[in-house]
Amino acid sequence: AAFPGVPHGTLYTIIMAAAAAADGAEESGMEVEGPELPLGCGGEGGSPAAGSSPQGEERRDPPQASVSNGGEGEGGRELVELKVIWNKNKYDVRFALDSTGAELKQKIHSLTGLPPAMQKVMFKGLLPEEKTLREIKVTNGAKIMVVGSTINDVLAVNTPKDAAQQEVKAEENKKEPLCRQKQHRKVLDKGKPDDVMPSVKGVQERLPTVPLSGMYNKSGGKVRLTFKLEQDQLWIGTKERTEKLPMGSIKNVVSEPIEGHEDYHMMAFQLGPTEASYYWVYWVPTQYVDAIKDTVLGKWQYF
């Protein structure tokens, strides 16, 4: 069509000149300006540059998720895999590493029906309720041992053990201090063993990871106590042999400070129904006395 005010020959000349300019730009490798068209994914020459959007804005890769050793649960809390063992039953549990021992007891309650107050939970000794699993260095695959009986189990069983304990305490109140009795004086008069473990008076500590050693038994021989929490056993070792006792078979534990050396105790494990069954150990460091009683008897004994 004719353009008003433009001579017919002049328009033809302008069109031909524009076509020639475009052909010359292709031959010389120059780009011809024009709107860019999206060519799809990964096409050469027509796709936007990597890291940029078609509109020219900078494109950022999505952040990479961090991975923890124990995995993460809801809210990003770090979890550990635990094996909870109670009454020959095993439970695989994923639990938050920053949860406390008291919270773990609640979890064990939901699994076993065992009330927290009647649980004796052990990981390298009694599990402290106020500390987190991270603070006591619980790792993936750790075994958590649980000892205790449900209320129904306790009520279903006669309680001669409690009666025996009361009788023993009554007899002890009638007698003179144990360390003055002749049967004990012959051992105590030997004096404190050279290799006895150090004591800390006025402090209560958890059981050490090594056996308690450097003590005497009733015959004056050296004795050591090893607490095998995984097997729920107490090993009493002498030079001649090692007795492996299930903790449930020990009916009572009694102790008394040694006069003149109150930072050490003499202690007895009741292995049978009478006083004759007591196994005596002398020069037990005082800081471990309560931990020994709790580990052997369990806190649930008071119910």
Coordinates of C-alpha atoms in Angstrom, one line a residue:
A1 CA 0.0 0.0 0.0
A2 CA 1.2 3.5 -0.7
F3 CA 2.3 5.6 2.3
P4 CA 1.0 9.2 2.2
G5 CA 3.8 11.7 1.5
V6 CA 6.4 9.0 0.5
P7 CA 7.2 8.6 -3.2
H8 CA 6.8 5.0 -4.4
G9 CA 10.4 4.5 -5.4
T10 CA 11.7 5.8 -2.2
L11 CA 9.9 3.2 0.0
Y12 CA 11.3 0.3 -2.1
T13 CA 14.8 1.7 -1.6
I14 CA 14.4 1.8 2.2
I15 CA 13.1 -1.8 2.4
M16 CA 16.0 -3.2 0.3
A17 CA 18.6 -1.3 2.3
A18 CA 17.3 -2.8 5.6
A19 CA 17.4 -6.4 4.3
A20 CA 21.0 -5.9 3.1
A21 CA 22.0 -4.6 6.5
A22 CA 20.6 -7.7 8.2
D23 CA 22.4 -10.0 5.8
G24 CA 25.7 -8.2 6.5
A25 CA 25.3 -8.5 10.2
E26 CA 24.9 -12.3 10.0
E27 CA 28.0 -12.7 7.8
S28 CA 30.2 -10.7 10.2
G29 CA 29.0 -12.6 13.3
M30 CA 27.2 -9.6 14.8
E31 CA 23.9 -10.1 16.7
V32 CA 20.8 -8.6 15.2
E33 CA 18.9 -6.8 17.9
G34 CA 15.4 -8.1 18.4
P35 CA 13.2 -9.6 21.1
E36 CA 14.5 -12.9 22.6
L37 CA 12.3 -15.9 22.5
P38 CA 12.4 -18.7 25.2
L39 CA 13.7 -21.8 23.6
G40 CA 13.1 -24.3 26.4
C41 CA 15.5 -26.2 28.7
G42 CA 19.3 -26.2 27.9
G43 CA 19.2 -25.1 24.3
E44 CA 22.5 -23.5 23.1
G45 CA 22.6 -20.0 22.0
G46 CA 19.0 -19.1 22.8
S47 CA 18.6 -20.0 26.5
P48 CA 19.2 -17.5 29.3
A49 CA 22.6 -17.5 30.9
A50 CA 23.0 -19.9 33.9
G51 CA 22.0 -18.2 37.2
S52 CA 19.8 -15.6 35.5
S53 CA 16.1 -15.5 34.9
P54 CA 14.7 -14.6 31.5
Q55 CA 13.8 -11.1 32.9
G56 CA 17.5 -10.5 33.8
E57 CA 17.1 -11.1 37.6
E58 CA 19.7 -13.1 39.5
R59 CA 18.5 -16.7 40.1
R60 CA 19.6 -18.4 43.3
D61 CA 19.9 -22.2 43.9
P62 CA 17.7 -23.5 46.8
P63 CA 19.6 -23.9 50.2
Q64 CA 20.9 -27.4 50.9
A65 CA 19.5 -29.2 53.9
S66 CA 21.9 -30.0 56.7
V67 CA 22.1 -33.6 57.8
S68 CA 22.9 -34.6 61.5
N69 CA 24.3 -37.9 62.6
G70 CA 21.1 -38.9 64.4
G71 CA 18.6 -37.5 62.0
E72 CA 16.1 -34.8 62.7
G73 CA 12.5 -34.9 63.9
E74 CA 9.8 -32.4 64.0
G75 CA 11.0 -28.8 64.6
G76 CA 14.5 -29.8 63.5
R77 CA 15.4 -31.5 66.8
E78 CA 18.4 -33.8 66.5
L79 CA 17.5 -37.4 67.3
V80 CA 19.4 -40.5 68.3
E81 CA 18.6 -44.2 67.9
L82 CA 18.3 -46.0 71.3
K83 CA 17.8 -49.6 72.3
V84 CA 15.8 -49.7 75.5
I85 CA 16.0 -53.1 77.2
W86 CA 13.6 -54.0 80.0
N87 CA 12.5 -57.4 81.4
K88 CA 14.0 -59.2 78.3
N89 CA 12.1 -56.9 76.0
K90 CA 13.8 -54.7 73.5
Y91 CA 12.5 -51.4 72.1
D92 CA 14.0 -49.4 69.3
V93 CA 13.4 -45.7 70.1
R94 CA 14.2 -42.5 68.3
F95 CA 14.5 -39.7 70.9
A96 CA 15.6 -36.1 70.9
L97 CA 19.2 -35.6 72.0
D98 CA 18.4 -32.5 74.0
S99 CA 15.7 -34.2 76.0
T100 CA 16.3 -34.8 79.7
G101 CA 16.6 -38.1 81.6
A102 CA 13.2 -37.4 83.1
E103 CA 11.6 -37.0 79.7
L104 CA 13.2 -40.3 78.6
K105 CA 11.6 -42.0 81.7
Q106 CA 8.2 -40.7 80.5
K107 CA 8.9 -42.3 77.1
I108 CA 9.8 -45.5 78.7
H109 CA 6.6 -45.4 80.7
S110 CA 4.6 -45.1 77.5
L111 CA 6.4 -48.2 76.1
T112 CA 6.4 -50.5 79.1
G113 CA 3.8 -49.2 81.5
L114 CA 6.5 -48.8 84.2
P115 CA 5.9 -45.6 86.2
P116 CA 9.0 -43.2 86.2
A117 CA 9.2 -43.4 90.0
M118 CA 9.7 -47.2 89.8
Q119 CA 12.3 -47.1 87.0
K120 CA 16.0 -47.6 87.4
V121 CA 17.4 -46.4 84.1
M122 CA 21.1 -47.0 83.5
F123 CA 23.6 -45.7 80.9
K124 CA 27.1 -45.8 82.3
G125 CA 25.6 -45.8 85.8
L126 CA 22.2 -44.4 86.9
L127 CA 20.8 -42.0 84.3
P128 CA 20.6 -38.4 85.9
E129 CA 17.0 -37.0 85.4
E130 CA 18.1 -33.4 85.2
K131 CA 20.7 -33.7 82.5
T132 CA 20.1 -34.1 78.7
L133 CA 21.2 -37.1 76.7
R134 CA 23.7 -34.9 74.9
E135 CA 25.3 -33.8 78.2
I136 CA 25.9 -37.4 79.3
K137 CA 27.2 -38.3 75.8
V138 CA 24.5 -40.7 74.6
T139 CA 25.3 -41.7 71.0
N140 CA 23.4 -43.5 68.2
G141 CA 22.8 -47.2 69.0
A142 CA 23.3 -46.7 72.7
K143 CA 21.8 -49.4 75.0
I144 CA 19.6 -48.1 77.8
M145 CA 19.0 -50.6 80.5
V146 CA 15.8 -50.4 82.6
V147 CA 15.2 -52.3 85.8
G148 CA 11.9 -52.2 87.8
S149 CA 8.5 -53.8 88.3
T150 CA 5.1 -52.4 87.6
I151 CA 2.8 -51.6 90.5
N152 CA 0.7 -54.7 89.7
D153 CA 3.8 -56.9 89.8
V154 CA 4.8 -55.5 93.2
L155 CA 1.3 -55.9 94.7
A156 CA 1.1 -59.5 93.3
V157 CA 4.2 -60.6 95.1
N158 CA 4.5 -61.1 98.9
T159 CA 7.0 -58.8 100.5
P160 CA 9.3 -60.8 102.7
K161 CA 12.1 -58.7 101.5
D162 CA 10.7 -55.6 103.1
A163 CA 10.0 -57.5 106.3
A164 CA 13.6 -58.8 106.3
Q165 CA 14.9 -55.3 105.9
Q166 CA 12.9 -54.1 108.9
E167 CA 14.1 -56.9 111.1
V168 CA 17.7 -56.3 110.1
K169 CA 17.4 -52.6 111.0
A170 CA 15.7 -53.4 114.3
E171 CA 18.5 -55.8 115.2
E172 CA 21.2 -53.2 114.2
N173 CA 19.6 -50.7 116.5
K174 CA 19.9 -53.1 119.5
K175 CA 23.5 -53.9 118.9
E176 CA 26.7 -51.9 119.4
P177 CA 28.2 -50.3 116.3
L178 CA 29.2 -52.9 113.7
C179 CA 32.8 -51.7 113.5
R180 CA 33.2 -52.4 117.3
Q181 CA 32.1 -56.0 117.0
K182 CA 34.8 -58.6 117.3
Q183 CA 34.2 -60.3 113.9
H184 CA 34.8 -57.0 112.2
R185 CA 37.6 -55.7 114.4
K186 CA 40.0 -58.4 113.2
V187 CA 39.7 -57.0 109.7
L188 CA 39.6 -53.3 110.5
D189 CA 42.6 -53.6 112.8
K190 CA 44.7 -54.4 109.8
G191 CA 44.3 -50.8 108.9
K192 CA 43.4 -49.1 105.6
P193 CA 44.7 -50.9 102.5
D194 CA 47.6 -49.2 100.7
D195 CA 45.8 -49.4 97.4
V196 CA 42.4 -48.3 98.6
M197 CA 40.5 -45.9 96.3
P198 CA 40.4 -42.2 97.3
S199 CA 37.4 -41.1 99.3
V200 CA 35.5 -37.8 99.2
K201 CA 33.6 -37.0 102.4
G202 CA 30.2 -35.3 102.1
V203 CA 29.8 -35.9 98.4
Q204 CA 27.6 -38.4 96.5
E205 CA 28.9 -39.6 93.2
R206 CA 27.7 -42.0 90.5
L207 CA 29.5 -45.3 90.2
P208 CA 32.8 -45.1 88.3
T209 CA 33.2 -46.9 85.0
V210 CA 36.0 -49.0 86.5
P211 CA 35.6 -51.7 89.3
L212 CA 35.7 -50.6 92.9
S213 CA 39.0 -52.1 94.2
G214 CA 41.5 -52.0 97.1
M215 CA 39.0 -53.3 99.7
Y216 CA 39.0 -56.2 102.1
N217 CA 36.4 -59.0 102.6
K218 CA 35.6 -60.8 105.9
S219 CA 38.5 -63.1 105.6
G220 CA 40.9 -60.2 105.1
G221 CA 41.5 -60.9 101.5
K222 CA 41.4 -58.3 98.7
V223 CA 38.1 -57.9 97.0
R224 CA 36.7 -55.8 94.1
L225 CA 33.2 -54.9 93.0
T226 CA 32.2 -54.7 89.4
F227 CA 28.7 -53.5 88.4
K228 CA 27.7 -55.2 85.1
L229 CA 24.6 -53.0 84.3
E230 CA 24.0 -54.6 81.0
Q231 CA 23.5 -58.0 82.6
D232 CA 22.0 -56.5 85.8
Q233 CA 24.7 -58.3 87.8
L234 CA 27.1 -57.6 90.6
W235 CA 30.5 -59.3 90.3
I236 CA 32.4 -59.9 93.5
G237 CA 35.9 -60.8 92.6
T238 CA 38.8 -62.1 94.8
K239 CA 42.1 -63.6 93.9
E240 CA 40.6 -67.1 93.9
R241 CA 37.3 -66.6 92.0
T242 CA 34.6 -64.2 90.9
E243 CA 31.0 -64.5 92.0
K244 CA 28.4 -63.3 89.5
L245 CA 25.3 -62.3 91.4
P246 CA 22.0 -61.2 89.8
M247 CA 21.1 -57.9 91.5
G248 CA 17.5 -59.2 92.0
S249 CA 18.9 -61.9 94.2
I250 CA 20.5 -59.5 96.7
K251 CA 17.9 -58.9 99.4
N252 CA 19.4 -56.0 101.2
V253 CA 22.5 -53.8 101.4
V254 CA 23.6 -52.3 104.8
S255 CA 26.5 -50.0 105.5
E256 CA 28.1 -48.1 108.4
P257 CA 30.9 -45.5 108.6
I258 CA 34.2 -46.8 110.1
E259 CA 34.9 -45.1 113.3
G260 CA 37.9 -42.8 113.0
H261 CA 37.7 -43.1 109.2
E262 CA 34.2 -41.8 108.5
D263 CA 35.1 -41.2 104.8
Y264 CA 35.0 -45.0 104.4
H265 CA 32.2 -47.5 105.1
M266 CA 31.9 -51.2 105.8
M267 CA 29.2 -52.7 103.7
A268 CA 27.3 -56.0 103.5
F269 CA 25.2 -57.6 100.7
Q270 CA 22.5 -59.9 102.0
L271 CA 22.5 -63.0 99.8
G272 CA 20.1 -65.2 101.8
P273 CA 17.4 -65.0 104.4
T274 CA 19.6 -64.7 107.5
E275 CA 22.4 -62.6 108.8
A276 CA 24.8 -65.4 108.2
S277 CA 24.4 -64.8 104.4
Y278 CA 25.9 -61.3 104.6
Y279 CA 29.0 -60.8 102.4
W280 CA 31.0 -58.1 104.1
V281 CA 33.3 -55.6 102.3
Y282 CA 35.4 -53.1 104.2
W283 CA 36.8 -49.7 103.2
V284 CA 34.2 -48.7 100.6
P285 CA 34.7 -44.9 99.7
T286 CA 31.8 -43.0 101.2
Q287 CA 30.9 -41.1 98.0
Y288 CA 29.8 -44.4 96.3
V289 CA 27.7 -45.8 99.1
D290 CA 24.3 -44.4 98.0
A291 CA 25.0 -45.2 94.3
I292 CA 25.7 -48.8 95.2
K293 CA 22.5 -49.1 97.2
D294 CA 20.4 -47.5 94.4
T295 CA 22.0 -49.6 91.7
V296 CA 21.6 -53.0 93.5
L297 CA 18.2 -52.4 95.1
G298 CA 16.6 -49.8 92.9
K299 CA 14.6 -46.8 94.0
W300 CA 11.4 -48.8 93.4
Q301 CA 12.1 -50.8 96.6
Y302 CA 10.3 -48.1 98.7
F303 CA 6.9 -48.8 97.0

